[in-house]
Amino acid sequence: MKKLFLSLFVLTGLVLTTACSSDDDGGNGNTNADVAGTWKLTSLLTQSSLDINNDGNSSNDLLVESDCYLDDSLVFGASGIGSIISNSFLEVEAELVVGTTDEFTYSINCFIEEDIYAMTYTVSGNTVTIVDEDMFTVVGTVSGNTFNFVIPEGYEIVDEDFEVVLEEDLTFTYTKQ
């Protein structure tokens, strides 16, 4: 039976300790989004709906389908600097159902692992740019009390030879606490 391994390459749980101000932009009425504070990861969307927890209900939200990433958050503090805190990592094994070409059963493991990463950020209007200590950059948008960003091809399914068979974008949504 052919096995596929689902690898999740994500930037999760950002805790940033930086401050932003709502500076006047020269009179055109635009101000910077107020991102200071704690933001909790509330949605982690793939492009395809899967039933990785085998409960009979498919979802494209990895938070719904697993017990991982539930305590990941962003904390924006002073001076445009901060930290990322990630509390877990998801590993999914997908096994092709015999006699099919596109039906899988899944087994999942959530590894509890707290990691803290240094970050910096800038705010321009409702756009927030975050750069981690490895210089990985994400650009997201603040709308009300939510912050969203996409990591292109951040979700991969690879076969037993580690050849990529599916790549999808990951959409992160954080909610201000």
Short mmCIF file of N, CA and C in Angstrom, two decimals:
data_model
loop_
_atom_site.label_atom_id
_atom_site.label_comp_id
_atom_site.label_asym_id
_atom_site.label_seq_id
_atom_site.Cartn_x
_atom_site.Cartn_y
_atom_site.Cartn_z
N MET A 1 0.85 -1.17 0.00
CA MET A 1 0.00 0.00 0.00
C MET A 1 0.90 1.24 0.00
N LYS A 2 0.63 2.11 -0.95
CA LYS A 2 1.47 3.30 -1.06
C LYS A 2 1.16 4.27 0.08
N LYS A 3 2.20 4.78 0.69
CA LYS A 3 2.01 5.74 1.78
C LYS A 3 2.50 7.11 1.35
N LEU A 4 1.79 8.08 1.79
CA LEU A 4 2.20 9.46 1.57
C LEU A 4 2.39 10.11 2.93
N PHE A 5 3.34 10.94 3.01
CA PHE A 5 3.57 11.67 4.25
C PHE A 5 3.23 13.13 4.04
N LEU A 6 2.45 13.63 4.94
CA LEU A 6 2.00 15.01 4.86
C LEU A 6 2.91 15.85 5.75
N SER A 7 3.60 16.76 5.14
CA SER A 7 4.52 17.61 5.90
C SER A 7 3.95 19.00 5.97
N LEU A 8 4.01 19.55 7.12
CA LEU A 8 3.49 20.89 7.33
C LEU A 8 4.67 21.81 7.62
N PHE A 9 4.93 22.68 6.66
CA PHE A 9 6.00 23.66 6.83
C PHE A 9 5.33 24.99 7.06
N VAL A 10 5.27 25.40 8.29
CA VAL A 10 4.51 26.61 8.61
C VAL A 10 5.28 27.50 9.55
N LEU A 11 4.97 28.73 9.45
CA LEU A 11 5.43 29.70 10.43
C LEU A 11 4.28 29.86 11.39
N THR A 12 4.47 29.39 12.63
CA THR A 12 3.35 29.43 13.56
C THR A 12 3.69 30.21 14.80
N GLY A 13 2.65 30.62 15.44
CA GLY A 13 2.73 31.26 16.74
C GLY A 13 3.78 32.33 16.83
N LEU A 14 3.49 33.49 16.42
CA LEU A 14 4.43 34.58 16.53
C LEU A 14 4.17 35.33 17.81
N VAL A 15 5.20 35.53 18.62
CA VAL A 15 5.04 36.39 19.77
C VAL A 15 6.03 37.52 19.57
N LEU A 16 5.51 38.66 19.32
CA LEU A 16 6.35 39.80 19.05
C LEU A 16 6.22 40.80 20.17
N THR A 17 7.32 41.30 20.63
CA THR A 17 7.29 42.31 21.68
C THR A 17 7.72 43.63 21.09
N THR A 18 6.76 44.29 20.42
CA THR A 18 7.05 45.55 19.78
C THR A 18 5.87 46.47 19.92
N ALA A 19 6.10 47.76 19.75
CA ALA A 19 5.01 48.73 19.85
C ALA A 19 4.88 49.48 18.55
N CYS A 20 3.66 49.81 18.22
CA CYS A 20 3.37 50.61 17.05
C CYS A 20 2.55 51.79 17.49
N SER A 21 2.70 52.87 16.76
CA SER A 21 1.87 54.02 17.06
C SER A 21 1.00 54.32 15.86
N SER A 22 -0.06 55.04 16.09
CA SER A 22 -0.94 55.46 15.01
C SER A 22 -0.52 56.85 14.58
N ASP A 23 0.67 56.91 13.98
CA ASP A 23 1.22 58.19 13.57
C ASP A 23 0.40 58.79 12.45
N ASP A 24 0.35 60.13 12.43
CA ASP A 24 -0.30 60.84 11.34
C ASP A 24 0.52 60.61 10.09
N ASP A 25 -0.13 60.39 8.96
CA ASP A 25 0.56 60.11 7.73
C ASP A 25 0.68 61.33 6.84
N GLY A 26 0.60 62.49 7.40
CA GLY A 26 0.76 63.68 6.60
C GLY A 26 -0.56 64.29 6.20
N GLY A 27 -1.63 63.90 6.83
CA GLY A 27 -2.90 64.55 6.58
C GLY A 27 -3.82 63.86 5.61
N ASN A 28 -3.46 62.65 5.11
CA ASN A 28 -4.36 62.00 4.16
C ASN A 28 -5.40 61.12 4.83
N GLY A 29 -5.42 61.07 6.15
CA GLY A 29 -6.47 60.35 6.87
C GLY A 29 -6.13 58.91 7.18
N ASN A 30 -5.05 58.35 6.61
CA ASN A 30 -4.69 56.97 6.89
C ASN A 30 -3.82 56.91 8.14
N THR A 31 -4.07 55.94 8.99
CA THR A 31 -3.26 55.71 10.17
C THR A 31 -2.83 54.27 10.18
N ASN A 32 -1.79 53.98 10.94
CA ASN A 32 -1.31 52.61 11.06
C ASN A 32 -2.22 51.81 11.96
N ALA A 33 -2.40 50.54 11.61
CA ALA A 33 -3.19 49.63 12.43
C ALA A 33 -2.54 49.50 13.80
N ASP A 34 -3.35 49.39 14.83
CA ASP A 34 -2.87 49.20 16.20
C ASP A 34 -2.70 47.70 16.43
N VAL A 35 -1.48 47.22 16.36
CA VAL A 35 -1.23 45.79 16.52
C VAL A 35 -0.66 45.43 17.88
N ALA A 36 -0.35 46.41 18.69
CA ALA A 36 0.25 46.14 20.00
C ALA A 36 -0.64 45.22 20.81
N GLY A 37 -0.04 44.20 21.41
CA GLY A 37 -0.79 43.27 22.24
C GLY A 37 -0.63 41.83 21.79
N THR A 38 -1.47 40.96 22.32
CA THR A 38 -1.41 39.52 22.06
C THR A 38 -2.46 39.13 21.03
N TRP A 39 -2.04 38.30 20.09
CA TRP A 39 -2.91 37.79 19.03
C TRP A 39 -2.81 36.27 19.05
N LYS A 40 -3.94 35.58 19.12
CA LYS A 40 -3.97 34.12 19.19
C LYS A 40 -4.30 33.54 17.82
N LEU A 41 -3.60 32.45 17.45
CA LEU A 41 -3.90 31.76 16.20
C LEU A 41 -5.28 31.13 16.31
N THR A 42 -6.20 31.51 15.43
CA THR A 42 -7.57 31.01 15.51
C THR A 42 -7.99 30.24 14.27
N SER A 43 -7.17 30.25 13.23
CA SER A 43 -7.50 29.51 12.02
C SER A 43 -6.23 29.27 11.23
N LEU A 44 -6.07 28.06 10.69
CA LEU A 44 -4.93 27.70 9.87
C LEU A 44 -5.48 26.91 8.69
N LEU A 45 -5.72 27.60 7.57
CA LEU A 45 -6.46 27.03 6.45
C LEU A 45 -5.56 26.52 5.33
N THR A 46 -5.87 25.31 4.87
CA THR A 46 -5.30 24.78 3.65
C THR A 46 -6.29 25.06 2.52
N GLN A 47 -5.91 24.77 1.29
CA GLN A 47 -6.82 25.00 0.17
C GLN A 47 -7.82 23.85 0.01
N SER A 48 -7.46 22.65 0.43
CA SER A 48 -8.32 21.48 0.29
C SER A 48 -8.88 21.06 1.65
N SER A 49 -10.11 20.60 1.65
CA SER A 49 -10.70 20.04 2.87
C SER A 49 -10.27 18.58 3.00
N LEU A 50 -9.80 18.22 4.19
CA LEU A 50 -9.37 16.86 4.47
C LEU A 50 -9.96 16.43 5.80
N ASP A 51 -10.08 15.12 5.98
CA ASP A 51 -10.53 14.57 7.26
C ASP A 51 -9.35 13.87 7.91
N ILE A 52 -8.36 14.66 8.35
CA ILE A 52 -7.14 14.05 8.89
C ILE A 52 -7.33 13.45 10.27
N ASN A 53 -8.40 13.82 10.98
CA ASN A 53 -8.65 13.22 12.29
C ASN A 53 -9.64 12.06 12.21
N ASN A 54 -10.05 11.71 10.99
CA ASN A 54 -10.91 10.56 10.73
C ASN A 54 -12.21 10.57 11.52
N ASP A 55 -12.81 11.75 11.70
CA ASP A 55 -14.09 11.84 12.41
C ASP A 55 -15.29 11.86 11.47
N GLY A 56 -15.05 11.72 10.16
CA GLY A 56 -16.13 11.72 9.19
C GLY A 56 -16.47 13.10 8.65
N ASN A 57 -15.83 14.14 9.18
CA ASN A 57 -16.07 15.51 8.73
C ASN A 57 -14.78 16.12 8.19
N SER A 58 -14.82 16.55 6.95
CA SER A 58 -13.66 17.20 6.34
C SER A 58 -13.67 18.69 6.65
N SER A 59 -12.48 19.24 6.80
CA SER A 59 -12.33 20.67 7.01
C SER A 59 -11.00 21.10 6.40
N ASN A 60 -10.93 22.35 5.98
CA ASN A 60 -9.65 22.86 5.51
C ASN A 60 -8.92 23.64 6.62
N ASP A 61 -9.44 23.59 7.84
CA ASP A 61 -8.83 24.27 8.98
C ASP A 61 -8.09 23.24 9.84
N LEU A 62 -6.77 23.34 9.86
CA LEU A 62 -5.97 22.38 10.63
C LEU A 62 -6.21 22.47 12.12
N LEU A 63 -6.72 23.60 12.61
CA LEU A 63 -7.06 23.70 14.04
C LEU A 63 -8.31 22.89 14.35
N VAL A 64 -9.21 22.76 13.40
CA VAL A 64 -10.42 21.95 13.58
C VAL A 64 -10.07 20.46 13.47
N GLU A 65 -9.15 20.13 12.58
CA GLU A 65 -8.81 18.74 12.30
C GLU A 65 -7.76 18.15 13.25
N SER A 66 -7.14 18.97 14.08
CA SER A 66 -6.12 18.45 14.99
C SER A 66 -6.15 19.23 16.31
N ASP A 67 -5.40 18.74 17.27
CA ASP A 67 -5.25 19.43 18.55
C ASP A 67 -3.95 20.24 18.58
N CYS A 68 -3.36 20.48 17.43
CA CYS A 68 -2.11 21.23 17.36
C CYS A 68 -2.35 22.72 17.18
N TYR A 69 -1.37 23.47 17.52
CA TYR A 69 -1.32 24.92 17.30
C TYR A 69 -2.34 25.69 18.12
N LEU A 70 -2.99 25.05 19.09
CA LEU A 70 -4.09 25.70 19.81
C LEU A 70 -3.62 26.85 20.70
N ASP A 71 -2.38 26.87 21.13
CA ASP A 71 -1.91 27.93 22.01
C ASP A 71 -0.86 28.83 21.35
N ASP A 72 -0.74 28.77 20.03
CA ASP A 72 0.21 29.63 19.35
C ASP A 72 -0.34 31.04 19.28
N SER A 73 0.55 32.01 19.41
CA SER A 73 0.08 33.39 19.44
C SER A 73 1.17 34.36 18.98
N LEU A 74 0.76 35.58 18.74
CA LEU A 74 1.65 36.70 18.42
C LEU A 74 1.48 37.73 19.52
N VAL A 75 2.60 38.28 19.97
CA VAL A 75 2.52 39.40 20.91
C VAL A 75 3.38 40.51 20.32
N PHE A 76 2.74 41.58 19.91
CA PHE A 76 3.46 42.73 19.37
C PHE A 76 3.75 43.69 20.52
N GLY A 77 5.01 44.00 20.71
CA GLY A 77 5.41 44.88 21.81
C GLY A 77 6.06 46.16 21.31
N ALA A 78 7.10 46.64 22.01
CA ALA A 78 7.70 47.95 21.74
C ALA A 78 8.86 47.87 20.75
N SER A 79 9.07 48.97 20.05
CA SER A 79 10.24 49.21 19.21
C SER A 79 10.35 48.32 17.98
N GLY A 80 9.28 47.72 17.52
CA GLY A 80 9.31 46.91 16.31
C GLY A 80 10.08 45.62 16.42
N ILE A 81 10.29 45.11 17.62
CA ILE A 81 10.99 43.84 17.82
C ILE A 81 10.08 42.88 18.56
N GLY A 82 10.42 41.60 18.53
CA GLY A 82 9.57 40.67 19.24
C GLY A 82 10.06 39.24 19.17
N SER A 83 9.13 38.33 19.42
CA SER A 83 9.42 36.90 19.48
C SER A 83 8.26 36.12 18.90
N ILE A 84 8.56 34.93 18.38
CA ILE A 84 7.55 33.98 17.92
C ILE A 84 7.49 32.88 18.95
N ILE A 85 6.29 32.50 19.37
CA ILE A 85 6.14 31.36 20.27
C ILE A 85 5.24 30.34 19.58
N SER A 86 5.80 29.17 19.38
CA SER A 86 5.07 28.05 18.79
C SER A 86 5.09 26.93 19.80
N ASN A 87 3.93 26.35 20.09
CA ASN A 87 3.83 25.34 21.15
C ASN A 87 3.70 23.91 20.66
N SER A 88 3.54 23.71 19.35
CA SER A 88 3.36 22.35 18.86
C SER A 88 3.68 22.26 17.37
N PHE A 89 3.78 21.04 16.90
CA PHE A 89 4.06 20.76 15.49
C PHE A 89 3.23 19.56 15.06
N LEU A 90 2.59 19.66 13.91
CA LEU A 90 1.71 18.62 13.40
C LEU A 90 2.42 17.77 12.36
N GLU A 91 2.32 16.44 12.53
CA GLU A 91 2.81 15.50 11.53
C GLU A 91 1.63 14.61 11.13
N VAL A 92 1.41 14.49 9.83
CA VAL A 92 0.29 13.71 9.32
C VAL A 92 0.81 12.66 8.36
N GLU A 93 0.38 11.42 8.54
CA GLU A 93 0.70 10.35 7.60
C GLU A 93 -0.56 10.02 6.84
N ALA A 94 -0.47 10.04 5.52
CA ALA A 94 -1.62 9.73 4.67
C ALA A 94 -1.34 8.43 3.93
N GLU A 95 -2.29 7.51 4.02
CA GLU A 95 -2.14 6.22 3.35
C GLU A 95 -3.24 6.07 2.31
N LEU A 96 -2.83 5.77 1.07
CA LEU A 96 -3.77 5.62 -0.03
C LEU A 96 -4.66 4.40 0.21
N VAL A 97 -5.98 4.60 0.10
CA VAL A 97 -6.93 3.51 0.27
C VAL A 97 -6.80 2.57 -0.93
N VAL A 98 -6.70 1.27 -0.65
CA VAL A 98 -6.54 0.26 -1.70
C VAL A 98 -7.67 0.37 -2.71
N GLY A 99 -7.31 0.34 -3.99
CA GLY A 99 -8.30 0.39 -5.06
C GLY A 99 -8.71 1.80 -5.45
N THR A 100 -8.09 2.81 -4.84
CA THR A 100 -8.40 4.20 -5.19
C THR A 100 -7.13 4.92 -5.63
N THR A 101 -7.33 6.07 -6.24
CA THR A 101 -6.18 6.88 -6.63
C THR A 101 -6.14 8.22 -5.89
N ASP A 102 -7.22 8.53 -5.18
CA ASP A 102 -7.27 9.84 -4.52
C ASP A 102 -7.97 9.83 -3.17
N GLU A 103 -8.10 8.64 -2.57
CA GLU A 103 -8.75 8.53 -1.26
C GLU A 103 -7.71 8.07 -0.25
N PHE A 104 -7.68 8.76 0.90
CA PHE A 104 -6.66 8.48 1.89
C PHE A 104 -7.26 8.28 3.27
N THR A 105 -6.56 7.49 4.09
CA THR A 105 -6.82 7.48 5.53
C THR A 105 -5.60 8.15 6.17
N TYR A 106 -5.83 8.79 7.29
CA TYR A 106 -4.78 9.60 7.90
C TYR A 106 -4.52 9.17 9.34
N SER A 107 -3.29 9.34 9.76
CA SER A 107 -2.95 9.26 11.17
C SER A 107 -2.17 10.53 11.48
N ILE A 108 -2.46 11.12 12.64
CA ILE A 108 -1.84 12.39 12.99
C ILE A 108 -1.13 12.30 14.33
N ASN A 109 -0.06 13.06 14.43
CA ASN A 109 0.68 13.20 15.68
C ASN A 109 0.92 14.68 15.91
N CYS A 110 0.59 15.13 17.10
CA CYS A 110 0.87 16.50 17.48
C CYS A 110 2.00 16.46 18.50
N PHE A 111 3.13 17.02 18.13
CA PHE A 111 4.28 17.04 19.02
C PHE A 111 4.29 18.35 19.78
N ILE A 112 4.27 18.25 21.09
CA ILE A 112 4.33 19.43 21.94
C ILE A 112 5.79 19.87 22.01
N GLU A 113 6.03 21.09 21.59
CA GLU A 113 7.39 21.59 21.50
C GLU A 113 7.33 23.11 21.51
N GLU A 114 7.79 23.70 22.60
CA GLU A 114 7.74 25.17 22.67
C GLU A 114 9.01 25.76 22.10
N ASP A 115 8.83 26.59 21.09
CA ASP A 115 9.94 27.30 20.47
C ASP A 115 9.67 28.79 20.54
N ILE A 116 10.71 29.55 20.77
CA ILE A 116 10.60 31.00 20.80
C ILE A 116 11.61 31.56 19.80
N TYR A 117 11.13 32.40 18.89
CA TYR A 117 11.96 32.97 17.84
C TYR A 117 11.93 34.50 17.92
N ALA A 118 13.07 35.12 17.67
CA ALA A 118 13.13 36.58 17.61
C ALA A 118 12.49 37.07 16.32
N MET A 119 11.78 38.19 16.42
CA MET A 119 11.09 38.78 15.27
C MET A 119 11.24 40.29 15.28
N THR A 120 11.04 40.89 14.10
CA THR A 120 10.83 42.33 13.99
C THR A 120 9.58 42.54 13.16
N TYR A 121 8.97 43.72 13.26
CA TYR A 121 7.82 44.00 12.42
C TYR A 121 7.73 45.49 12.11
N THR A 122 7.03 45.78 11.03
CA THR A 122 6.70 47.15 10.67
C THR A 122 5.23 47.20 10.30
N VAL A 123 4.64 48.37 10.48
CA VAL A 123 3.23 48.57 10.14
C VAL A 123 3.13 49.75 9.19
N SER A 124 2.39 49.56 8.11
CA SER A 124 2.12 50.63 7.17
C SER A 124 0.64 50.55 6.82
N GLY A 125 -0.16 51.44 7.38
CA GLY A 125 -1.61 51.35 7.21
C GLY A 125 -2.10 50.09 7.88
N ASN A 126 -2.77 49.21 7.12
CA ASN A 126 -3.26 47.94 7.65
C ASN A 126 -2.35 46.77 7.28
N THR A 127 -1.20 47.07 6.68
CA THR A 127 -0.26 46.03 6.28
C THR A 127 0.82 45.88 7.34
N VAL A 128 1.03 44.64 7.77
CA VAL A 128 2.06 44.33 8.76
C VAL A 128 3.07 43.40 8.12
N THR A 129 4.34 43.77 8.19
CA THR A 129 5.42 42.93 7.66
C THR A 129 6.22 42.41 8.84
N ILE A 130 6.37 41.09 8.90
CA ILE A 130 7.07 40.42 9.98
C ILE A 130 8.28 39.70 9.40
N VAL A 131 9.43 39.86 10.05
CA VAL A 131 10.66 39.19 9.64
C VAL A 131 11.20 38.42 10.83
N ASP A 132 11.43 37.10 10.65
CA ASP A 132 11.95 36.32 11.77
C ASP A 132 13.48 36.34 11.79
N GLU A 133 14.06 35.67 12.77
CA GLU A 133 15.51 35.70 12.96
C GLU A 133 16.27 35.05 11.80
N ASP A 134 15.59 34.23 10.99
CA ASP A 134 16.20 33.62 9.82
C ASP A 134 15.93 34.42 8.55
N MET A 135 15.38 35.62 8.73
CA MET A 135 15.05 36.54 7.65
C MET A 135 13.88 36.07 6.78
N PHE A 136 13.08 35.12 7.29
CA PHE A 136 11.85 34.72 6.62
C PHE A 136 10.84 35.84 6.83
N THR A 137 10.21 36.29 5.75
CA THR A 137 9.31 37.43 5.81
C THR A 137 7.89 37.04 5.44
N VAL A 138 6.92 37.51 6.21
CA VAL A 138 5.51 37.39 5.84
C VAL A 138 4.90 38.78 5.88
N VAL A 139 3.98 38.99 4.97
CA VAL A 139 3.26 40.26 4.90
C VAL A 139 1.79 39.94 5.06
N GLY A 140 1.15 40.57 6.03
CA GLY A 140 -0.26 40.30 6.31
C GLY A 140 -1.06 41.57 6.42
N THR A 141 -2.35 41.37 6.64
CA THR A 141 -3.29 42.48 6.71
C THR A 141 -4.07 42.41 8.01
N VAL A 142 -4.19 43.56 8.67
CA VAL A 142 -5.03 43.69 9.86
C VAL A 142 -6.37 44.24 9.42
N SER A 143 -7.44 43.59 9.88
CA SER A 143 -8.80 44.07 9.63
C SER A 143 -9.57 43.91 10.94
N GLY A 144 -9.84 45.03 11.60
CA GLY A 144 -10.50 44.95 12.90
C GLY A 144 -9.62 44.24 13.90
N ASN A 145 -10.14 43.14 14.46
CA ASN A 145 -9.36 42.39 15.46
C ASN A 145 -8.74 41.13 14.88
N THR A 146 -8.61 41.04 13.54
CA THR A 146 -7.97 39.87 12.93
C THR A 146 -6.76 40.29 12.12
N PHE A 147 -5.79 39.39 12.08
CA PHE A 147 -4.57 39.57 11.31
C PHE A 147 -4.41 38.32 10.46
N ASN A 148 -4.31 38.48 9.14
CA ASN A 148 -4.21 37.35 8.21
C ASN A 148 -2.95 37.46 7.37
N PHE A 149 -2.34 36.31 7.10
CA PHE A 149 -1.27 36.25 6.11
C PHE A 149 -1.26 34.86 5.48
N VAL A 150 -0.66 34.77 4.29
CA VAL A 150 -0.59 33.53 3.53
C VAL A 150 0.87 33.15 3.35
N ILE A 151 1.16 31.87 3.53
CA ILE A 151 2.46 31.33 3.18
C ILE A 151 2.25 30.47 1.93
N PRO A 152 2.70 30.97 0.78
CA PRO A 152 2.52 30.20 -0.46
C PRO A 152 3.23 28.85 -0.37
N GLU A 153 2.52 27.81 -0.79
CA GLU A 153 3.05 26.44 -0.79
C GLU A 153 3.61 26.05 0.57
N GLY A 154 2.96 26.52 1.63
CA GLY A 154 3.41 26.22 2.98
C GLY A 154 2.95 24.88 3.51
N TYR A 155 2.15 24.17 2.73
CA TYR A 155 1.59 22.88 3.13
C TYR A 155 1.92 21.90 2.02
N GLU A 156 2.62 20.82 2.34
CA GLU A 156 3.05 19.86 1.33
C GLU A 156 2.66 18.44 1.70
N ILE A 157 2.32 17.66 0.69
CA ILE A 157 2.19 16.22 0.83
C ILE A 157 3.29 15.62 -0.02
N VAL A 158 4.09 14.75 0.60
CA VAL A 158 5.17 14.09 -0.12
C VAL A 158 4.99 12.58 -0.01
N ASP A 159 5.50 11.86 -1.02
CA ASP A 159 5.39 10.41 -0.99
C ASP A 159 6.54 9.81 -0.19
N GLU A 160 6.61 8.47 -0.18
CA GLU A 160 7.63 7.80 0.63
C GLU A 160 9.05 8.09 0.15
N ASP A 161 9.18 8.57 -1.08
CA ASP A 161 10.49 8.97 -1.60
C ASP A 161 10.75 10.46 -1.39
N PHE A 162 9.87 11.10 -0.64
CA PHE A 162 9.94 12.53 -0.33
C PHE A 162 9.78 13.41 -1.56
N GLU A 163 9.09 12.88 -2.58
CA GLU A 163 8.74 13.67 -3.76
C GLU A 163 7.42 14.37 -3.46
N VAL A 164 7.36 15.66 -3.76
CA VAL A 164 6.16 16.44 -3.49
C VAL A 164 5.06 16.03 -4.45
N VAL A 165 3.90 15.65 -3.89
CA VAL A 165 2.75 15.30 -4.72
C VAL A 165 1.64 16.33 -4.64
N LEU A 166 1.71 17.22 -3.66
CA LEU A 166 0.73 18.30 -3.53
C LEU A 166 1.34 19.43 -2.72
N GLU A 167 1.18 20.65 -3.23
CA GLU A 167 1.58 21.84 -2.49
C GLU A 167 0.40 22.80 -2.45
N GLU A 168 0.13 23.33 -1.27
CA GLU A 168 -0.97 24.27 -1.12
C GLU A 168 -0.54 25.45 -0.26
N ASP A 169 -1.21 26.56 -0.47
CA ASP A 169 -0.99 27.73 0.36
C ASP A 169 -1.61 27.52 1.73
N LEU A 170 -1.02 28.13 2.74
CA LEU A 170 -1.57 28.13 4.10
C LEU A 170 -1.97 29.55 4.46
N THR A 171 -3.19 29.70 4.95
CA THR A 171 -3.68 31.01 5.39
C THR A 171 -3.81 31.00 6.91
N PHE A 172 -3.09 31.90 7.55
CA PHE A 172 -3.10 32.03 9.00
C PHE A 172 -4.02 33.17 9.39
N THR A 173 -4.84 32.95 10.42
CA THR A 173 -5.66 34.02 10.99
C THR A 173 -5.40 34.06 12.49
N TYR A 174 -5.03 35.24 12.95
CA TYR A 174 -4.83 35.50 14.37
C TYR A 174 -5.89 36.50 14.82
N THR A 175 -6.38 36.32 16.04
CA THR A 175 -7.39 37.21 16.61
C THR A 175 -6.80 37.91 17.83
N LYS A 176 -6.99 39.22 17.89
CA LYS A 176 -6.45 40.01 18.99
C LYS A 176 -7.19 39.65 20.28
N GLN A 177 -6.44 39.46 21.34
CA GLN A 177 -7.00 39.06 22.64
C GLN A 177 -7.24 40.27 23.51
#
